[in-house]
Short mmCIF file of C-alpha atoms and ligand atoms in Angstrom, two decimals:
data_model
loop_
_atom_site.label_atom_id
_atom_site.label_comp_id
_atom_site.label_asym_id
_atom_site.label_seq_id
_atom_site.Cartn_x
_atom_site.Cartn_y
_atom_site.Cartn_z
CA UNK A 1 -12.01 13.58 -12.28
CA UNK A 2 -14.81 11.28 -10.98
CA UNK A 3 -12.59 10.62 -7.97
CA UNK A 4 -11.67 13.93 -7.20
CA UNK A 5 -15.27 15.41 -7.42
CA UNK A 6 -16.37 13.18 -4.98
CA UNK A 7 -13.84 13.30 -2.26
CA UNK A 8 -14.84 17.14 -2.66
CA UNK A 9 -18.43 16.40 -2.43
CA UNK A 10 -17.86 14.54 0.53
CA UNK A 11 -15.60 16.96 2.28
CA UNK A 12 -18.45 19.67 1.45
CA UNK A 13 -21.15 17.30 3.04
CA UNK A 14 -19.40 16.23 6.11
CA UNK A 15 -18.19 19.88 6.66
CA UNK A 16 -14.84 18.58 7.27
CA UNK A 17 -12.41 20.56 5.36
CA UNK A 18 -11.69 24.14 3.57
CA UNK A 19 -10.62 23.54 0.10
CA UNK A 20 -6.90 24.29 1.40
CA UNK A 21 -6.85 20.84 3.11
CA UNK A 22 -6.38 18.96 -0.39
CA UNK A 23 -2.76 19.88 0.05
CA UNK A 24 -2.26 19.41 3.43
CA UNK A 25 -0.29 16.72 5.24
CA UNK A 26 -0.18 14.97 8.49
CA UNK A 27 2.53 12.98 10.02
CA UNK A 28 2.04 9.61 11.36
CA UNK A 29 3.27 8.60 14.88
CA UNK A 30 2.63 5.42 15.53
CA UNK A 31 3.08 3.73 19.38
CA UNK A 32 2.29 0.32 18.64
CA UNK A 33 5.83 -0.72 20.25
CA UNK A 34 5.31 1.40 23.48
CA UNK A 35 1.50 2.25 24.45
CA UNK A 36 0.28 -0.85 22.48
CA UNK A 37 2.72 -2.81 24.29
CA UNK A 38 0.64 -1.86 27.34
CA UNK A 39 -2.33 -3.91 26.06
CA UNK A 40 -3.03 -5.89 28.71
CA UNK A 41 -1.70 -9.58 27.98
CA UNK A 42 0.66 -8.18 25.05
CA UNK A 43 4.62 -8.57 25.03
CA UNK A 44 6.28 -8.32 22.11
CA UNK A 45 9.76 -9.98 21.82
CA UNK A 46 12.47 -7.89 20.68
CA UNK A 47 12.69 -9.98 17.45
CA UNK A 48 8.84 -9.03 16.96
CA UNK A 49 9.57 -5.55 17.85
CA UNK A 50 12.54 -5.01 14.90
CA UNK A 51 9.90 -6.92 12.57
CA UNK A 52 6.93 -4.27 13.61
CA UNK A 53 9.41 -1.46 13.52
CA UNK A 54 10.68 -2.58 9.87
CA UNK A 55 7.28 -3.08 8.73
CA UNK A 56 6.17 0.26 10.10
CA UNK A 57 9.14 2.09 8.56
CA UNK A 58 8.51 0.60 5.10
CA UNK A 59 4.70 1.41 4.92
CA UNK A 60 5.61 5.02 5.44
CA UNK A 61 5.35 5.76 9.42
CA UNK A 62 6.94 9.09 10.09
CA UNK A 63 7.75 8.47 13.76
CA UNK A 64 8.08 5.08 15.51
CA UNK A 65 7.97 5.24 19.38
CA UNK A 66 10.02 2.10 20.17
CA UNK A 67 9.63 1.92 23.89
CA UNK A 68 10.48 3.48 27.21
CA UNK A 69 14.31 2.89 27.51
CA UNK A 70 14.22 3.76 31.11
CA UNK A 71 11.93 1.07 32.55
CA UNK A 72 14.23 -1.82 32.29
CA UNK A 73 17.37 -2.68 30.91
CA UNK A 74 15.59 -4.96 28.24
CA UNK A 75 13.79 -2.13 26.93
CA UNK A 76 16.85 0.09 27.03
CA UNK A 77 18.41 -2.62 24.69
CA UNK A 78 15.51 -3.17 22.83
CA UNK A 79 15.02 0.63 21.98
CA UNK A 80 18.68 1.18 21.11
CA UNK A 81 18.77 -1.88 18.73
CA UNK A 82 15.55 -0.52 16.75
CA UNK A 83 17.08 2.79 16.82
CA UNK A 84 20.46 1.41 15.30
CA UNK A 85 18.18 -0.56 12.35
CA UNK A 86 17.95 3.08 10.59
CA UNK A 87 14.94 1.82 8.94
CA UNK A 88 13.93 4.97 7.62
CA UNK A 89 11.37 6.32 10.33
CA UNK A 90 12.73 8.74 13.18
CA UNK A 91 12.64 6.59 16.21
CA UNK A 92 11.36 7.96 19.47
CA UNK A 93 11.48 7.08 22.90
CA UNK A 94 9.85 8.03 26.05
CA UNK A 95 10.59 9.70 29.16
CA UNK A 96 9.24 10.75 32.39
CA UNK A 97 10.24 14.05 33.21
CA UNK A 98 13.28 13.25 35.50
CA UNK A 99 16.89 13.59 33.79
CA UNK A 100 18.02 9.94 34.54
CA UNK A 101 15.29 9.02 32.04
CA UNK A 102 16.16 11.37 29.71
CA UNK A 103 19.84 10.21 29.72
CA UNK A 104 18.43 6.96 29.14
CA UNK A 105 16.63 7.78 26.22
CA UNK A 106 19.42 9.33 24.77
CA UNK A 107 21.93 7.22 25.35
CA UNK A 108 19.55 4.42 23.46
CA UNK A 109 20.24 6.67 20.40
CA UNK A 110 16.80 7.88 19.47
CA UNK A 111 16.27 10.49 17.13
CA UNK A 112 13.42 11.91 19.38
CA UNK A 113 13.03 12.22 22.84
CA UNK A 114 9.23 12.37 24.39
CA UNK A 115 8.85 13.56 27.59
CA UNK A 116 5.85 13.77 29.65
CA UNK A 117 4.60 14.67 33.22
CA UNK A 118 0.83 15.17 34.13
CA UNK A 119 -0.84 18.14 34.44
CA UNK A 120 -4.59 17.53 35.72
CA UNK A 121 -4.95 18.32 39.18
CA UNK A 122 -5.85 14.81 39.94
CA UNK A 123 -3.01 13.16 38.17
CA UNK A 124 -0.61 15.79 39.81
CA UNK A 125 -1.81 15.40 43.28
CA UNK A 126 -1.91 11.61 43.13
CA UNK A 127 0.99 10.50 41.63
CA UNK A 128 3.62 13.27 41.52
CA UNK A 129 2.35 15.61 44.31
CA UNK A 130 3.21 18.65 42.73
CA UNK A 131 1.45 21.87 42.30
CA UNK A 132 0.91 23.44 38.81
CA UNK A 133 3.65 25.95 39.34
CA UNK A 134 5.83 23.39 40.18
CA UNK A 135 5.24 21.32 36.90
CA UNK A 136 5.59 24.51 34.95
CA UNK A 137 8.96 24.76 36.46
CA UNK A 138 9.86 21.05 35.47
CA UNK A 139 8.54 21.36 32.22
CA UNK A 140 11.14 24.16 31.40
CA UNK A 141 13.98 22.84 33.13
CA UNK A 142 13.26 18.87 31.49
CA UNK A 143 12.63 20.16 28.09
CA UNK A 144 15.38 22.48 27.86
CA UNK A 145 17.86 19.45 29.14
CA UNK A 146 16.59 17.13 26.99
CA UNK A 147 16.92 19.85 24.03
CA UNK A 148 20.42 19.75 24.85
CA UNK A 149 21.23 16.34 23.96
CA UNK A 150 18.57 15.69 21.63
CA UNK A 151 17.46 17.77 18.34
CA UNK A 152 13.79 16.69 18.50
CA UNK A 153 11.93 16.54 21.86
CA UNK A 154 8.46 16.28 22.33
CA UNK A 155 6.65 17.08 25.18
CA UNK A 156 3.21 15.56 26.80
CA UNK A 157 0.69 17.07 29.14
CA UNK A 158 -0.51 13.98 30.52
CA UNK A 159 -4.03 14.25 31.33
CA UNK A 160 -4.33 17.38 28.97
CA UNK A 161 -8.08 16.95 28.47
CA UNK A 162 -8.93 16.72 32.18
CA UNK A 163 -6.30 19.45 32.74
CA UNK A 164 -7.82 23.06 33.50
CA UNK A 165 -7.23 24.85 30.41
CA UNK A 166 -5.47 27.87 31.34
CA UNK A 167 -3.03 25.77 33.25
CA UNK A 168 -2.85 23.42 30.40
CA UNK A 169 -1.76 26.35 27.53
CA UNK A 170 0.65 27.56 30.28
CA UNK A 171 2.45 24.01 30.40
CA UNK A 172 2.45 24.08 26.59
CA UNK A 173 3.43 27.38 26.41
CA UNK A 174 6.46 26.68 28.58
CA UNK A 175 7.56 23.66 26.62
CA UNK A 176 7.55 25.93 23.56
CA UNK A 177 9.37 28.46 24.52
CA UNK A 178 12.05 25.62 26.36
CA UNK A 179 12.46 24.40 22.83
CA UNK A 180 10.06 21.41 22.11
CA UNK A 181 9.91 20.68 18.63
CA UNK A 182 6.45 18.92 19.25
CA UNK A 183 3.58 19.62 21.83
CA UNK A 184 1.66 16.17 22.55
CA UNK A 185 -2.30 16.46 23.26
CA UNK A 186 -3.40 13.41 25.06
CA UNK A 187 -6.77 12.36 26.30
CA UNK A 188 -5.45 10.15 28.45
CA UNK A 189 -8.60 8.76 29.68
CA UNK A 190 -10.61 9.17 26.69
CA UNK A 191 -13.23 11.31 28.03
CA UNK A 192 -13.53 13.97 25.04
CA UNK A 193 -15.69 14.23 22.54
CA UNK A 194 -14.94 15.82 18.98
CA UNK A 195 -16.29 18.75 19.28
CA UNK A 196 -14.31 19.39 22.55
CA UNK A 197 -11.01 18.43 20.74
CA UNK A 198 -11.22 20.82 17.62
CA UNK A 199 -11.55 24.22 19.80
CA UNK A 200 -8.90 22.63 22.20
CA UNK A 201 -6.31 22.30 19.42
CA UNK A 202 -7.24 25.44 17.97
CA UNK A 203 -6.61 27.31 21.07
CA UNK A 204 -3.34 25.83 21.57
CA UNK A 205 -2.44 26.18 17.97
CA UNK A 206 -3.07 30.09 18.52
CA UNK A 207 -0.53 29.83 21.86
CA UNK A 208 2.54 27.61 20.22
CA UNK A 209 4.96 27.95 17.37
CA UNK A 210 5.77 24.22 17.70
CA UNK A 211 4.03 21.33 16.10
CA UNK A 212 0.96 19.79 17.55
CA UNK A 213 0.68 16.27 18.19
CA UNK A 214 -2.60 14.34 19.30
CA UNK A 215 -2.91 10.86 21.18
CA UNK A 216 -6.30 9.61 22.01
CA UNK A 217 -7.60 6.72 24.18
CA UNK A 218 -10.63 4.69 22.93
CA UNK A 219 -12.32 4.35 26.59
CA UNK A 220 -15.63 5.66 24.99
CA UNK A 221 -14.95 4.62 21.42
CA UNK A 222 -14.09 7.94 20.31
CA UNK A 223 -10.14 8.02 19.96
CA UNK A 224 -10.48 8.19 16.01
CA UNK A 225 -12.83 10.72 15.95
CA UNK A 226 -11.52 12.74 18.57
CA UNK A 227 -7.96 12.19 16.69
CA UNK A 228 -9.68 13.44 13.36
CA UNK A 229 -11.44 16.50 15.33
CA UNK A 230 -7.98 17.43 16.42
CA UNK A 231 -6.49 17.59 12.92
CA UNK A 232 -9.33 19.91 11.97
CA UNK A 233 -8.26 21.92 14.78
CA UNK A 234 -5.03 21.99 13.44
CA UNK A 235 -2.89 19.15 14.75
CA UNK A 236 0.05 18.62 12.63
CA UNK A 237 0.98 15.13 13.79
CA UNK A 238 -1.33 12.19 15.07
CA UNK A 239 -0.45 9.20 17.35
CA UNK A 240 -1.87 5.59 16.56
CA UNK A 241 -1.64 2.09 17.06
CA UNK A 242 -2.07 -0.85 14.89
CA UNK A 243 -5.48 -2.55 15.13
CA UNK A 244 -5.71 0.24 17.85
CA UNK A 245 -4.07 -1.77 20.55
CA UNK A 246 -3.04 0.23 23.81
CA UNK A 247 -3.98 0.79 27.68
CA UNK A 248 -7.59 -0.59 28.56
CA UNK A 249 -9.42 0.09 25.20
CA UNK A 250 -6.89 1.33 23.28
CA UNK A 251 -5.57 3.92 21.12
CA UNK A 252 -6.55 5.63 17.75
CA UNK A 253 -6.08 2.83 15.09
CA UNK A 254 -3.91 3.66 12.11
CA UNK A 255 -5.77 2.01 9.43
CA UNK A 256 -9.25 3.99 10.57
CA UNK A 257 -7.45 7.19 11.08
CA UNK A 258 -5.30 7.54 8.14
CA UNK A 259 -7.95 6.19 5.65
CA UNK A 260 -10.27 9.09 6.96
CA UNK A 261 -8.00 11.58 6.62
CA UNK A 262 -6.67 10.55 3.15
CA UNK A 263 -10.37 9.48 1.84
CA UNK A 264 -12.83 11.80 3.27
CA UNK A 265 -10.91 14.93 4.20
CA UNK A 266 -8.38 15.05 1.21
CA UNK A 267 -5.47 15.32 3.83
CA UNK A 268 -2.64 13.21 2.75
CA UNK A 269 0.14 11.08 4.69
CA UNK A 270 3.15 9.16 3.92
CA UNK A 271 1.10 5.69 4.62
CA UNK A 272 1.12 3.08 1.83
CA UNK A 273 -2.39 2.57 2.46
CA UNK A 274 -2.36 -0.70 0.18
CA UNK A 275 -0.11 -2.27 3.08
CA UNK A 276 -2.95 -1.69 5.97
CA UNK A 277 -4.57 -5.09 5.57
CA UNK A 278 -1.10 -6.78 5.72
CA UNK A 279 0.15 -4.31 8.74
CA UNK A 280 -3.09 -5.29 10.78
CA UNK A 281 -2.73 -9.22 10.27
CA UNK A 282 0.76 -8.70 11.13
CA UNK A 283 -0.02 -7.06 14.29
CA UNK A 284 -2.72 -9.52 15.08
CA UNK A 285 -0.66 -12.38 14.79
CA UNK A 286 2.38 -10.87 17.20
CA UNK A 287 0.03 -9.43 19.45
CA UNK A 288 -2.47 -12.33 20.01
CA UNK A 289 -5.32 -9.59 19.74
CA UNK A 290 -7.60 -10.60 16.91
CA UNK A 291 -9.29 -8.28 14.45
CA UNK A 292 -12.74 -8.28 14.76
CA UNK A 293 -14.72 -9.32 11.19
CA UNK A 294 -16.47 -6.09 11.42
CA UNK A 295 -13.42 -4.00 12.47
CA UNK A 296 -13.46 -1.03 10.17
CA UNK A 297 -10.98 -0.90 6.94
CA UNK A 298 -9.28 -4.14 7.75
CA UNK A 299 -11.57 -6.62 9.15
CA UNK A 300 -12.86 -9.60 7.63
CA UNK A 301 -16.26 -7.99 6.26
CA UNK A 302 -15.34 -4.39 5.62
CA UNK A 303 -15.76 -5.00 1.70
CA UNK A 304 -17.88 -8.27 1.95
CA UNK A 305 -21.75 -8.53 0.82
CA UNK A 306 -23.90 -11.12 1.74
CA UNK A 307 -27.72 -9.73 1.06
CA UNK A 308 -28.80 -10.07 -2.63
CA UNK A 309 -29.55 -6.31 -3.00
CA UNK A 310 -26.06 -5.19 -1.66
CA UNK A 311 -24.44 -8.12 -3.79
CA UNK A 312 -26.22 -7.36 -6.87
CA UNK A 313 -25.61 -3.50 -6.31
CA UNK A 314 -21.75 -4.06 -5.99
CA UNK A 315 -21.80 -6.36 -9.08
CA UNK A 316 -22.95 -3.48 -11.14
CA UNK A 317 -21.03 -0.60 -9.70
CA UNK A 318 -19.13 -0.90 -6.12
CA UNK A 319 -20.01 2.28 -5.32
CA UNK A 320 -23.52 1.23 -4.84
CA UNK A 321 -22.91 -0.22 -1.19
CA UNK A 322 -19.48 0.72 -0.71
CA UNK A 323 -18.07 4.11 0.32
CA UNK A 324 -16.12 4.24 -3.10
CA UNK A 325 -13.78 6.85 -1.68
CA UNK A 326 -12.20 3.93 -0.48
CA UNK A 327 -11.68 0.60 -2.22
CA UNK A 328 -10.32 -2.83 -0.97
CA UNK A 329 -7.20 -2.31 -3.54
CA UNK A 330 -6.56 1.20 -1.75
CA UNK A 331 -5.93 -0.72 1.55
CA UNK A 332 -4.74 -4.08 0.30
CA UNK A 333 -8.36 -5.80 0.84
CA UNK A 334 -10.57 -8.04 -1.26
CA UNK A 335 -14.07 -7.80 -2.34
CA UNK A 336 -16.11 -10.99 -1.25
CA UNK A 337 -19.62 -11.85 -1.80
CA UNK A 338 -20.69 -14.13 0.95
CA UNK A 339 -22.86 -16.89 1.22
CA UNK A 340 -26.02 -16.79 3.94
CA UNK A 341 -29.50 -16.75 4.38
CA UNK A 342 -29.61 -13.19 2.54
CA UNK A 343 -28.04 -14.38 -0.52
CA UNK A 344 -29.22 -13.07 -4.06
CA UNK A 345 -29.30 -15.22 -7.25
CA UNK A 346 -27.00 -12.56 -9.11
CA UNK A 347 -24.21 -13.32 -6.63
CA UNK A 348 -24.61 -17.20 -6.52
CA UNK A 349 -24.67 -17.05 -10.55
CA UNK A 350 -21.67 -15.06 -10.51
CA UNK A 351 -19.51 -17.19 -7.91
CA UNK A 352 -20.68 -20.38 -9.49
CA UNK A 353 -19.95 -19.11 -13.18
CA UNK A 354 -16.58 -17.57 -11.98
CA UNK A 355 -15.74 -21.62 -11.37
CA UNK A 356 -17.17 -22.39 -14.50
CA UNK A 357 -20.36 -23.90 -13.46
CA UNK A 358 -23.39 -22.44 -15.07
CA UNK A 359 -26.82 -24.09 -14.33
CA UNK A 360 -29.81 -23.33 -15.76
CA UNK A 361 -32.20 -20.99 -13.88
CA UNK A 362 -34.64 -23.95 -12.36
CA UNK A 363 -31.29 -25.55 -11.14
CA UNK A 364 -29.58 -22.33 -9.84
CA UNK A 365 -33.28 -21.97 -7.77
CA UNK A 366 -32.51 -25.41 -6.02
CA UNK A 367 -29.10 -24.86 -5.40
CA UNK A 368 -29.85 -21.20 -3.78
CA UNK A 369 -32.79 -23.14 -1.69
CA UNK A 370 -30.13 -25.49 -0.49
CA UNK A 371 -27.41 -22.77 0.45
CA UNK A 372 -30.58 -20.89 2.41
CA UNK A 373 -31.53 -23.95 3.85
CA UNK A 374 -28.32 -24.94 5.61
CA UNK A 375 -27.37 -20.91 6.60
CA UNK A 376 -31.12 -20.72 7.91
CA UNK A 377 -29.83 -23.45 10.60
CA UNK A 378 -26.83 -21.08 11.62
CA UNK A 379 -24.34 -23.08 9.80
CA UNK A 380 -21.64 -21.16 7.69
CA UNK A 381 -21.61 -21.88 3.81
CA UNK A 382 -18.64 -21.44 2.14
CA UNK A 383 -17.39 -21.21 -1.47
CA UNK A 384 -16.13 -24.47 -1.52
CA UNK A 385 -19.57 -25.99 -0.15
CA UNK A 386 -21.69 -24.14 -2.95
CA UNK A 387 -19.74 -26.13 -5.68
CA UNK A 388 -20.30 -29.16 -3.66
CA UNK A 389 -24.03 -28.11 -3.59
CA UNK A 390 -24.01 -27.40 -7.22
CA UNK A 391 -22.23 -30.86 -8.16
CA UNK A 392 -24.67 -32.67 -6.07
CA UNK A 393 -27.62 -31.03 -7.64
CA UNK A 394 -26.42 -31.01 -10.72
CA UNK A 395 -25.28 -34.63 -10.67
CA UNK A 396 -21.64 -33.79 -11.71
CA UNK A 397 -19.85 -35.54 -8.75
O1 KIV B 1 -2.02 8.34 27.48
C1 KIV B 1 -1.25 8.93 27.49
O2 KIV B 1 -1.46 10.18 28.24
C2 KIV B 1 0.14 8.43 27.42
C3 KIV B 1 1.28 9.44 27.56
C4 KIV B 1 2.42 8.86 28.02
C5 KIV B 1 1.56 10.40 26.22
O3 KIV B 1 0.45 7.39 26.73
ZN1 ZN B 2 -1.35 6.45 26.09
#
């Protein structure tokens, strides 16, 4: 009861949700293997892609975008292999709005074809050199064509957020009428803010019957916030990547997006959240992109406490200096008390007593003095160092 009350209170204060949202479900579309692999310097091998796909499926991702089959033979074979794995998640492939790309996608055996075309003036003029009317015609034709070979077709208006809103809605209505199961709203260069995203998605919601998906880039650090705003505006599906990897500054991070929906907004997903830290570490290892210690949810410090006041607080009740609605166990993490120049006596006493070391108060003071002295010089003090310090002061070694 305490927990659900807490969620409602948070929802109320953050003005995030109506009460009905407690029963809402949003599906998770992961593009780590497609947009994530477009991170400069990242290239997964076939085996690595299969390992990631199996893992994503195991943690409950609904749709996995496995790649862009028409981009190369290797990519085609990779997507085909992943699609043949029957991992449980739906497998999606990306295609430009040309029939040969769609054919390649369908031949790779995917469950969903994701066709895209630029709709903003700048991208239309500089990439495909087409007018808005020509683009509308291509959308109708390609969505219809893709639907004839695949049950699930998603249409993306690339650079949606820099597209004239009237033209954008026309593009989505054309895709909807041609049979798209999902339309995707990409903030391709990450220029939107949450207060722009929510009304845009609400407007689109009024005009199309199909599902709405959102794909946000992180150029201004707003990918997760914009994704959540899209959900508030009525999006049914979120596109994410593990650790937020992707083109330039990346995409919306899966852990943050899912935990905000689950813990703050009271929206459910199929994700086994207790696997999020493991997932993040797997993709960090395979991509070579490190996880920052201060990365929300999965970073080393996400549930670590150093200052005396904070450590003492969480020792008596973790909710004092943690969100409470998100615990370390919920995401597969561990709470840690850290040693440093701000460490307090309660934390040191607890860490020592956990190891069976019980100094008297005066000895404890000397141990703390030593810890602060060392860390004050900028050196890291580990738990092991603490035991050594205690041993040397207490004369047990
Ligand atoms: O950022 C983008 O617009 C994309 C599309 C292919 C959806 O990645
Ligand atoms: Zn993208």
